[in-house]
């Protein structure tokens, strides 16, 4: 919800082309966040749902350390890239890089708390971030330096303070020295998760960049304006996403029928939520949309129908994707993601080249519908072959033991 609010604030404060530049910067953040999760929190959610206290603490320290190092690495990269970009975009890239370490550590603590079933603590930490944003944005507006760079700095600065509070709550100091040990112990999962995250986020970047080439930055801004108003669906996606893999991992210990019920519930919840909100935005008077995100909405509103259909089909993927994650089917999940992301790029870029922003949007719809079928088929095959166990304690002990150094020499499958 805070990301939704920040998107509205930026859209109302800058021009449509500048909002397009902000959108590309935010997409880059999402790409980097995907890398951090693939390296740290996703393996944690699969293998440490239930662990011994000492083992769990070491895992948390390693997760936070990997997140911090990832942020620092991309800060260094941002400093280099900023010198290669036009002057008007340098401050935006530098501000994003400066707040990345705090953003990634805060996200890692959120994921760790949810994996431990401590949802209230995770909520309180995100609520603290939201509260801290109020004075941060107030300082920006009082200073008069209102642009995408300063707004990102305020947003990420508040997240950095919340990250410190999250580490205190988890009794964790990011273990930079333990990062290498964590990566070695999880090498059966994170390389494939990393490629999968790079595929999905990289395909989004390619789509938006291609749209900018074929239709201009204003077209990127229009599509992003629609995604901002469809943002509440992401509240549902994020809310389910942080608990879905741990819950599906627990469901695996209950047998095939239970995991099928749980994953189907995830898909229905997200797809239905996307459908209901998409219909709401479709029926929204044009003047209301313009009041929320500015006059750019008058042109952007034509993209509402295809973009909310994309969300519906992607929502239907939730259960199969989560099920493959929880089952540790990293190789199958990776190749499925590579195939579906390639399809998204090919169809949407072809649509953008042929018919501009409308062609790209409907190309995304077609790709999302085909991808939903492919994910379902892959999940069905994995569940049909999965070696379900009836001893829950033995099940979780087996998964955690495989993640210890020296015991993950072979892939999960």
CSV table of C-alpha atoms in Angstrom, one decimal:
chain,number,residue,atom,x,y,z
A,1,UNK,CA,0.0,0.0,0.0
A,2,UNK,CA,2.9,2.4,0.7
A,3,UNK,CA,4.3,1.6,-2.8
A,4,UNK,CA,0.9,2.4,-4.2
A,5,UNK,CA,0.8,5.7,-2.3
A,6,UNK,CA,4.4,6.6,-3.4
A,7,UNK,CA,3.5,5.9,-7.0
A,8,UNK,CA,0.4,8.2,-6.8
A,9,UNK,CA,2.6,10.9,-5.1
A,10,UNK,CA,5.3,10.7,-7.8
A,11,UNK,CA,2.7,10.6,-10.6
A,12,UNK,CA,1.1,13.8,-9.3
A,13,UNK,CA,4.4,15.6,-8.7
A,14,UNK,CA,6.3,15.1,-12.0
A,15,UNK,CA,5.6,15.0,-15.7
A,16,UNK,CA,4.6,11.9,-17.6
A,17,UNK,CA,8.1,11.4,-19.2
A,18,UNK,CA,9.7,11.9,-15.8
A,19,UNK,CA,7.3,9.4,-14.3
A,20,UNK,CA,8.4,7.0,-17.0
A,21,UNK,CA,12.0,7.5,-15.8
A,22,UNK,CA,10.9,6.9,-12.2
A,23,UNK,CA,9.1,3.8,-13.4
A,24,UNK,CA,12.2,2.4,-15.0
A,25,UNK,CA,14.2,3.1,-11.7
A,26,UNK,CA,11.5,1.3,-9.7
A,27,UNK,CA,11.5,-1.6,-12.1
A,28,UNK,CA,15.3,-1.8,-11.5
A,29,UNK,CA,14.7,-1.9,-7.8
A,30,UNK,CA,12.2,-4.8,-8.2
A,31,UNK,CA,14.8,-6.6,-10.3
A,32,UNK,CA,17.4,-6.2,-7.6
A,33,UNK,CA,14.9,-7.2,-4.9
A,34,UNK,CA,14.3,-10.4,-6.9
A,35,UNK,CA,18.0,-11.2,-6.8
A,36,UNK,CA,18.2,-10.7,-3.1
A,37,UNK,CA,15.2,-12.9,-2.4
A,38,UNK,CA,16.6,-15.6,-4.7
A,39,UNK,CA,19.9,-15.6,-2.9
A,40,UNK,CA,18.6,-15.5,0.6
A,41,UNK,CA,15.0,-15.4,1.7
A,42,UNK,CA,13.5,-17.9,-0.8
A,43,UNK,CA,15.8,-20.8,0.2
A,44,UNK,CA,15.2,-19.8,3.8
A,45,UNK,CA,11.4,-20.1,3.4
A,46,UNK,CA,11.8,-23.5,1.7
A,47,UNK,CA,14.2,-25.1,4.2
A,48,UNK,CA,13.8,-23.3,7.5
A,49,UNK,CA,10.1,-23.3,8.2
A,50,UNK,CA,10.9,-25.5,11.3
A,51,UNK,CA,14.5,-25.7,12.6
A,52,UNK,CA,16.4,-25.9,15.8
A,53,UNK,CA,16.9,-22.4,17.5
A,54,UNK,CA,20.7,-22.3,17.0
A,55,UNK,CA,20.3,-23.4,13.4
A,56,UNK,CA,17.6,-20.9,12.8
A,57,UNK,CA,19.6,-18.0,14.2
A,58,UNK,CA,22.6,-18.8,12.0
A,59,UNK,CA,20.3,-18.9,9.0
A,60,UNK,CA,18.8,-15.5,9.8
A,61,UNK,CA,22.2,-13.9,10.2
A,62,UNK,CA,23.3,-15.4,6.9
A,63,UNK,CA,20.1,-14.2,5.1
A,64,UNK,CA,20.6,-10.6,6.4
A,65,UNK,CA,24.2,-10.6,5.5
A,66,UNK,CA,23.5,-11.7,1.9
A,67,UNK,CA,20.8,-9.0,1.6
A,68,UNK,CA,23.2,-6.3,2.9
A,69,UNK,CA,26.0,-7.4,0.6
A,70,UNK,CA,23.7,-7.5,-2.4
A,71,UNK,CA,22.6,-3.9,-1.7
A,72,UNK,CA,26.2,-2.7,-1.3
A,73,UNK,CA,27.2,-4.4,-4.6
A,74,UNK,CA,24.4,-2.6,-6.5
A,75,UNK,CA,25.2,0.7,-4.8
A,76,UNK,CA,28.7,0.4,-6.2
A,77,UNK,CA,27.3,-0.5,-9.6
A,78,UNK,CA,24.9,2.5,-9.5
A,79,UNK,CA,27.8,4.8,-8.8
A,80,UNK,CA,29.6,3.6,-11.9
A,81,UNK,CA,26.5,3.6,-14.1
A,82,UNK,CA,25.5,7.1,-13.0
A,83,UNK,CA,28.6,8.5,-14.8
A,84,UNK,CA,27.5,6.9,-18.0
A,85,UNK,CA,24.0,8.3,-18.0
A,86,UNK,CA,22.7,11.8,-19.1
A,87,UNK,CA,23.1,14.3,-16.3
A,88,UNK,CA,19.4,14.6,-15.6
A,89,UNK,CA,19.2,10.9,-14.6
A,90,UNK,CA,22.4,10.7,-12.5
A,91,UNK,CA,20.8,11.8,-9.2
A,92,UNK,CA,18.0,9.3,-9.6
A,93,UNK,CA,20.3,6.4,-10.1
A,94,UNK,CA,22.6,7.5,-7.2
A,95,UNK,CA,19.6,8.0,-4.8
A,96,UNK,CA,18.3,4.5,-5.6
A,97,UNK,CA,21.7,3.0,-5.1
A,98,UNK,CA,22.1,4.7,-1.7
A,99,UNK,CA,18.9,3.3,-0.3
A,100,UNK,CA,19.3,-0.3,-1.7
A,101,UNK,CA,21.1,-1.8,1.3
A,102,UNK,CA,18.4,-0.7,3.7
A,103,UNK,CA,15.6,-1.7,1.4
A,104,UNK,CA,17.0,-5.2,0.9
A,105,UNK,CA,17.7,-5.8,4.6
A,106,UNK,CA,14.3,-4.6,5.6
A,107,UNK,CA,12.7,-7.0,3.1
A,108,UNK,CA,14.8,-9.9,4.4
A,109,UNK,CA,13.6,-9.3,7.9
A,110,UNK,CA,10.0,-9.2,6.8
A,111,UNK,CA,10.4,-12.5,5.0
A,112,UNK,CA,12.2,-14.1,8.0
A,113,UNK,CA,9.4,-13.0,10.4
A,114,UNK,CA,6.6,-14.3,8.1
A,115,UNK,CA,8.5,-17.6,7.6
A,116,UNK,CA,8.6,-18.0,11.4
A,117,UNK,CA,4.8,-17.3,11.6
A,118,UNK,CA,5.4,-13.9,13.3
A,119,UNK,CA,3.1,-12.0,11.0
A,120,UNK,CA,2.3,-9.3,13.6
A,121,UNK,CA,5.9,-8.4,14.0
A,122,UNK,CA,6.4,-8.2,10.2
A,123,UNK,CA,3.3,-6.0,10.0
A,124,UNK,CA,4.6,-3.7,12.7
A,125,UNK,CA,7.9,-3.3,11.0
A,126,UNK,CA,6.2,-2.3,7.7
A,127,UNK,CA,3.9,0.0,9.6
A,128,UNK,CA,7.0,1.7,11.1
A,129,UNK,CA,8.3,2.2,7.6
A,130,UNK,CA,5.0,3.8,6.6
A,131,UNK,CA,5.0,6.1,9.6
A,132,UNK,CA,8.7,7.2,9.0
A,133,UNK,CA,7.8,8.1,5.4
A,134,UNK,CA,5.6,10.9,6.6
A,135,UNK,CA,8.3,13.1,8.0
A,136,UNK,CA,10.7,12.0,5.2
A,137,UNK,CA,8.3,13.2,2.5
A,138,UNK,CA,7.5,16.3,4.5
A,139,UNK,CA,11.2,17.3,4.5
A,140,UNK,CA,11.3,16.9,0.7
A,141,UNK,CA,8.2,19.0,0.1
A,142,UNK,CA,9.3,21.7,2.6
A,143,UNK,CA,12.7,21.9,0.9
A,144,UNK,CA,11.1,22.5,-2.5
A,145,UNK,CA,13.3,19.9,-4.2
A,146,UNK,CA,10.5,17.7,-5.4
A,147,UNK,CA,11.6,15.2,-8.1
A,148,UNK,CA,11.7,11.5,-8.6
A,149,UNK,CA,15.2,11.3,-7.1
A,150,UNK,CA,14.4,13.0,-3.8
A,151,UNK,CA,11.2,11.1,-3.4
A,152,UNK,CA,13.0,7.8,-3.8
A,153,UNK,CA,15.6,8.9,-1.3
A,154,UNK,CA,12.9,9.7,1.3
A,155,UNK,CA,11.1,6.4,0.6
A,156,UNK,CA,14.2,4.3,0.9
A,157,UNK,CA,15.6,6.3,3.8
A,158,UNK,CA,12.6,5.4,5.9
A,159,UNK,CA,13.0,1.8,4.9
A,160,UNK,CA,16.6,1.8,6.1
A,161,UNK,CA,15.5,2.9,9.6
A,162,UNK,CA,12.8,0.2,9.6
A,163,UNK,CA,15.5,-2.3,8.6
A,164,UNK,CA,17.5,-1.4,11.8
A,165,UNK,CA,14.3,-2.0,13.9
A,166,UNK,CA,13.7,-5.3,12.1
A,167,UNK,CA,17.2,-6.5,12.8
A,168,UNK,CA,16.7,-5.6,16.5
A,169,UNK,CA,13.4,-7.4,16.6
A,170,UNK,CA,15.0,-10.6,15.1
A,171,UNK,CA,18.1,-10.2,17.3
A,172,UNK,CA,20.2,-10.3,14.2
A,173,UNK,CA,23.3,-8.4,13.0
A,174,UNK,CA,23.7,-9.0,9.3
A,175,UNK,CA,26.5,-11.5,9.1
A,176,UNK,CA,28.6,-10.4,6.2
A,177,UNK,CA,31.2,-13.1,7.0
A,178,UNK,CA,28.5,-15.8,7.0
A,179,UNK,CA,27.2,-14.8,3.5
A,180,UNK,CA,29.7,-17.1,1.7
A,181,UNK,CA,28.8,-20.0,4.0
A,182,UNK,CA,25.0,-19.4,3.4
A,183,UNK,CA,25.5,-19.4,-0.4
A,184,UNK,CA,27.6,-22.6,-0.2
A,185,UNK,CA,25.0,-24.4,1.9
A,186,UNK,CA,22.1,-23.3,-0.4
A,187,UNK,CA,23.7,-23.9,-3.7
A,188,UNK,CA,21.1,-26.6,-4.5
A,189,UNK,CA,18.5,-23.8,-4.7
A,190,UNK,CA,19.7,-20.2,-5.2
A,191,UNK,CA,21.4,-20.5,-8.6
A,192,UNK,CA,18.1,-21.6,-10.1
A,193,UNK,CA,16.1,-19.1,-8.2
A,194,UNK,CA,18.5,-16.4,-9.3
A,195,UNK,CA,18.1,-17.4,-13.0
A,196,UNK,CA,14.3,-17.5,-12.5
A,197,UNK,CA,14.2,-14.1,-10.9
A,198,UNK,CA,16.4,-12.6,-13.5
A,199,UNK,CA,14.2,-14.1,-16.2
A,200,UNK,CA,10.9,-12.6,-14.8
A,201,UNK,CA,12.3,-9.2,-13.9
A,202,UNK,CA,14.6,-9.0,-16.9
A,203,UNK,CA,11.7,-9.7,-19.2
A,204,UNK,CA,9.7,-6.8,-17.6
A,205,UNK,CA,12.7,-4.5,-18.1
A,206,UNK,CA,13.0,-5.5,-21.7
A,207,UNK,CA,9.3,-5.0,-22.3
A,208,UNK,CA,9.4,-1.5,-20.9
A,209,UNK,CA,12.6,-0.6,-22.6
A,210,UNK,CA,11.3,-1.9,-25.9
A,211,UNK,CA,8.1,0.1,-25.4
A,212,UNK,CA,10.2,3.2,-24.8
A,213,UNK,CA,12.0,2.6,-28.0
A,214,UNK,CA,9.0,1.9,-30.2
A,215,UNK,CA,6.5,4.3,-28.5
A,216,UNK,CA,8.5,6.7,-26.3
A,217,UNK,CA,8.9,7.3,-22.6
A,218,UNK,CA,5.4,8.8,-22.5
A,219,UNK,CA,4.0,5.3,-23.4
A,220,UNK,CA,6.0,3.8,-20.6
A,221,UNK,CA,4.6,6.3,-18.3
A,222,UNK,CA,1.0,5.6,-19.5
A,223,UNK,CA,1.4,1.9,-18.8
A,224,UNK,CA,2.9,2.5,-15.4
A,225,UNK,CA,0.1,4.9,-14.5
A,226,UNK,CA,-2.4,2.0,-15.2
A,227,UNK,CA,-0.2,-0.3,-13.0
A,228,UNK,CA,-0.3,2.3,-10.3
A,229,UNK,CA,-4.1,2.3,-10.1
A,230,UNK,CA,-4.0,-1.5,-10.3
A,231,UNK,CA,-1.5,-1.4,-7.5
A,232,UNK,CA,-3.9,-2.6,-4.8
A,233,UNK,CA,-3.8,-6.1,-6.4
A,234,UNK,CA,-0.1,-6.1,-5.5
A,235,UNK,CA,-1.1,-5.6,-1.9
A,236,UNK,CA,-2.9,-9.0,-2.2
A,237,UNK,CA,0.0,-10.5,-4.1
A,238,UNK,CA,2.6,-9.4,-1.6
A,239,UNK,CA,0.5,-10.4,1.3
A,240,UNK,CA,0.0,-13.9,0.0
A,241,UNK,CA,3.5,-14.1,-1.4
A,242,UNK,CA,5.3,-13.7,2.0
A,243,UNK,CA,3.4,-16.6,3.5
A,244,UNK,CA,2.6,-18.8,0.5
A,245,UNK,CA,5.9,-20.7,0.3
A,246,UNK,CA,6.2,-21.5,4.0
A,247,UNK,CA,2.5,-22.5,4.2
A,248,UNK,CA,2.8,-24.7,1.1
A,249,UNK,CA,5.9,-26.3,2.5
A,250,UNK,CA,4.0,-27.1,5.7
A,251,UNK,CA,1.1,-28.4,3.5
A,252,UNK,CA,3.5,-30.9,1.8
A,253,UNK,CA,3.8,-32.6,5.1
A,254,UNK,CA,0.1,-33.1,5.2
A,255,UNK,CA,-0.2,-35.0,1.9
A,256,UNK,CA,-1.1,-34.5,-1.7
A,257,UNK,CA,-4.7,-33.4,-1.2
A,258,UNK,CA,-3.8,-30.8,1.3
A,259,UNK,CA,-1.1,-29.2,-0.8
A,260,UNK,CA,-3.5,-29.1,-3.8
A,261,UNK,CA,-6.2,-27.3,-1.6
A,262,UNK,CA,-3.7,-24.8,-0.3
A,263,UNK,CA,-2.2,-23.9,-3.7
A,264,UNK,CA,-5.6,-23.7,-5.4
A,265,UNK,CA,-6.7,-21.4,-2.6
A,266,UNK,CA,-3.8,-19.1,-3.4
A,267,UNK,CA,-4.6,-19.0,-7.1
A,268,UNK,CA,-8.3,-18.3,-6.6
A,269,UNK,CA,-7.6,-15.6,-4.1
A,270,UNK,CA,-5.2,-13.6,-6.3
A,271,UNK,CA,-7.1,-14.1,-9.6
A,272,UNK,CA,-10.4,-13.2,-8.0
A,273,UNK,CA,-8.9,-10.1,-6.3
A,274,UNK,CA,-7.3,-9.0,-9.6
A,275,UNK,CA,-10.6,-9.5,-11.4
A,276,UNK,CA,-12.7,-7.5,-8.9
A,277,UNK,CA,-10.3,-4.6,-8.6
A,278,UNK,CA,-9.8,-4.5,-12.4
A,279,UNK,CA,-13.5,-4.2,-12.9
A,280,UNK,CA,-13.6,-1.4,-10.3
A,281,UNK,CA,-10.9,0.6,-12.1
A,282,UNK,CA,-12.6,0.0,-15.5
A,283,UNK,CA,-15.8,1.5,-14.1
A,284,UNK,CA,-14.0,4.4,-12.5
A,285,UNK,CA,-15.0,7.8,-14.0
A,286,UNK,CA,-12.2,9.4,-16.0
A,287,UNK,CA,-12.2,12.5,-13.8
A,288,UNK,CA,-11.5,10.4,-10.7
A,289,UNK,CA,-8.5,8.7,-12.3
A,290,UNK,CA,-7.2,12.1,-13.5
A,291,UNK,CA,-7.6,13.4,-9.9
A,292,UNK,CA,-5.6,10.5,-8.6
A,293,UNK,CA,-2.7,10.3,-11.0
A,294,UNK,CA,-2.9,13.4,-13.2
A,295,UNK,CA,-4.0,14.3,-16.7
A,296,UNK,CA,-1.9,11.5,-18.1
A,297,UNK,CA,-4.8,9.2,-17.1
A,298,UNK,CA,-6.9,10.3,-20.0
A,299,UNK,CA,-4.7,8.5,-22.5
A,300,UNK,CA,-3.6,5.7,-20.1
A,301,UNK,CA,-7.2,4.6,-19.3
A,302,UNK,CA,-7.4,2.8,-22.6
A,303,UNK,CA,-4.9,0.2,-21.2
A,304,UNK,CA,-6.9,-0.8,-18.2
A,305,UNK,CA,-8.7,-3.8,-19.7
A,306,UNK,CA,-5.7,-5.6,-21.1
A,307,UNK,CA,-3.5,-4.8,-18.0
A,308,UNK,CA,-6.0,-6.1,-15.5
A,309,UNK,CA,-6.5,-9.3,-17.5
A,310,UNK,CA,-2.8,-9.8,-17.3
A,311,UNK,CA,-3.1,-9.6,-13.6
A,312,UNK,CA,-5.9,-12.1,-13.5
A,313,UNK,CA,-4.0,-14.7,-15.5
A,314,UNK,CA,-0.8,-14.1,-13.5
A,315,UNK,CA,-2.9,-14.5,-10.4
A,316,UNK,CA,-4.0,-17.9,-11.6
A,317,UNK,CA,-0.3,-18.9,-11.7
A,318,UNK,CA,0.2,-18.2,-8.0
A,319,UNK,CA,-0.6,-21.7,-6.7
A,320,UNK,CA,1.5,-23.7,-9.2
A,321,UNK,CA,4.5,-21.3,-8.8
A,322,UNK,CA,4.3,-21.6,-5.0
A,323,UNK,CA,3.8,-25.3,-5.2
A,324,UNK,CA,7.0,-25.8,-7.3
A,325,UNK,CA,8.9,-23.6,-4.9
A,326,UNK,CA,7.7,-25.4,-1.8
A,327,UNK,CA,8.5,-28.8,-3.3
A,328,UNK,CA,12.1,-27.7,-4.0
A,329,UNK,CA,11.6,-28.3,-7.7
A,330,UNK,CA,14.1,-25.6,-8.5
A,331,UNK,CA,15.2,-27.0,-11.9
A,332,UNK,CA,11.7,-27.4,-13.3
A,333,UNK,CA,10.6,-24.1,-11.9
A,334,UNK,CA,13.7,-22.4,-13.5
A,335,UNK,CA,13.1,-23.8,-16.9
A,336,UNK,CA,9.4,-23.0,-16.8
A,337,UNK,CA,10.2,-19.4,-15.9
A,338,UNK,CA,12.7,-19.1,-18.7
A,339,UNK,CA,10.2,-20.4,-21.2
A,340,UNK,CA,7.3,-18.2,-19.9
A,341,UNK,CA,9.5,-15.0,-19.6
A,342,UNK,CA,10.8,-15.6,-23.2
A,343,UNK,CA,7.2,-15.8,-24.4
A,344,UNK,CA,6.3,-12.6,-22.6
A,345,UNK,CA,9.2,-10.7,-24.3
A,346,UNK,CA,8.6,-12.1,-27.8
A,347,UNK,CA,4.9,-11.5,-27.9
A,348,UNK,CA,4.8,-8.1,-26.2
A,349,UNK,CA,7.8,-6.7,-28.0
A,350,UNK,CA,6.3,-7.8,-31.3
A,351,UNK,CA,3.0,-6.2,-30.3
A,352,UNK,CA,4.8,-2.9,-29.4
A,353,UNK,CA,6.6,-2.9,-32.8
A,354,UNK,CA,3.3,-3.5,-34.6
A,355,UNK,CA,0.8,-1.4,-32.7
A,356,UNK,CA,2.6,0.6,-30.0
A,357,UNK,CA,1.5,0.6,-26.4
A,358,UNK,CA,-1.9,-1.1,-27.2
A,359,UNK,CA,-0.1,-3.9,-29.1
A,360,UNK,CA,2.3,-4.4,-26.2
A,361,UNK,CA,-0.6,-4.6,-23.7
A,362,UNK,CA,-2.6,-7.2,-25.6
A,363,UNK,CA,0.6,-9.1,-26.3
A,364,UNK,CA,1.1,-9.4,-22.5
A,365,UNK,CA,-2.5,-10.7,-22.2
A,366,UNK,CA,-1.9,-13.5,-24.7
A,367,UNK,CA,1.5,-14.4,-23.1
A,368,UNK,CA,-0.1,-14.5,-19.6
A,369,UNK,CA,-2.9,-16.8,-20.7
A,370,UNK,CA,-0.5,-19.3,-22.3
A,371,UNK,CA,1.8,-19.1,-19.3
A,372,UNK,CA,-1.0,-20.0,-16.9
A,373,UNK,CA,-1.5,-23.3,-18.7
A,374,UNK,CA,2.2,-24.1,-18.8
A,375,UNK,CA,2.7,-23.5,-15.0
A,376,UNK,CA,-0.3,-25.7,-14.2
A,377,UNK,CA,1.0,-28.6,-16.3
A,378,UNK,CA,4.4,-28.4,-14.7
A,379,UNK,CA,2.9,-28.3,-11.2
A,380,UNK,CA,0.7,-31.3,-11.9
A,381,UNK,CA,3.7,-33.3,-13.1
A,382,UNK,CA,5.7,-32.5,-9.9
A,383,UNK,CA,2.9,-33.3,-7.5
A,384,UNK,CA,2.2,-36.6,-9.3
A,385,UNK,CA,5.8,-37.7,-8.6
A,386,UNK,CA,6.4,-36.1,-5.2
A,387,UNK,CA,7.5,-38.5,-2.4
A,388,UNK,CA,5.0,-37.5,0.3
A,389,UNK,CA,5.9,-38.4,3.9
A,390,UNK,CA,3.6,-38.9,6.8
A,391,UNK,CA,6.2,-38.1,9.5
A,392,UNK,CA,6.1,-34.3,9.8
A,393,UNK,CA,9.0,-33.9,12.2
A,394,UNK,CA,11.1,-36.2,10.0
A,395,UNK,CA,10.0,-34.3,6.9
A,396,UNK,CA,11.2,-30.9,8.2
A,397,UNK,CA,14.3,-32.3,9.7
A,398,UNK,CA,15.2,-33.8,6.4
A,399,UNK,CA,14.8,-30.5,4.6
A,400,UNK,CA,16.8,-28.5,7.1
A,401,UNK,CA,19.6,-31.1,7.2
A,402,UNK,CA,20.0,-30.9,3.4
A,403,UNK,CA,20.8,-27.2,3.8
A,404,UNK,CA,23.8,-27.6,6.0
A,405,UNK,CA,27.3,-27.0,4.6
A,406,UNK,CA,28.7,-30.1,2.8
A,407,UNK,CA,25.3,-31.7,2.5
A,408,UNK,CA,23.9,-30.1,-0.6
A,409,UNK,CA,26.3,-31.4,-3.2
A,410,UNK,CA,23.5,-32.5,-5.6
A,411,UNK,CA,20.5,-30.6,-6.9
A,412,UNK,CA,17.1,-31.0,-5.3
A,413,UNK,CA,15.7,-33.0,-8.1
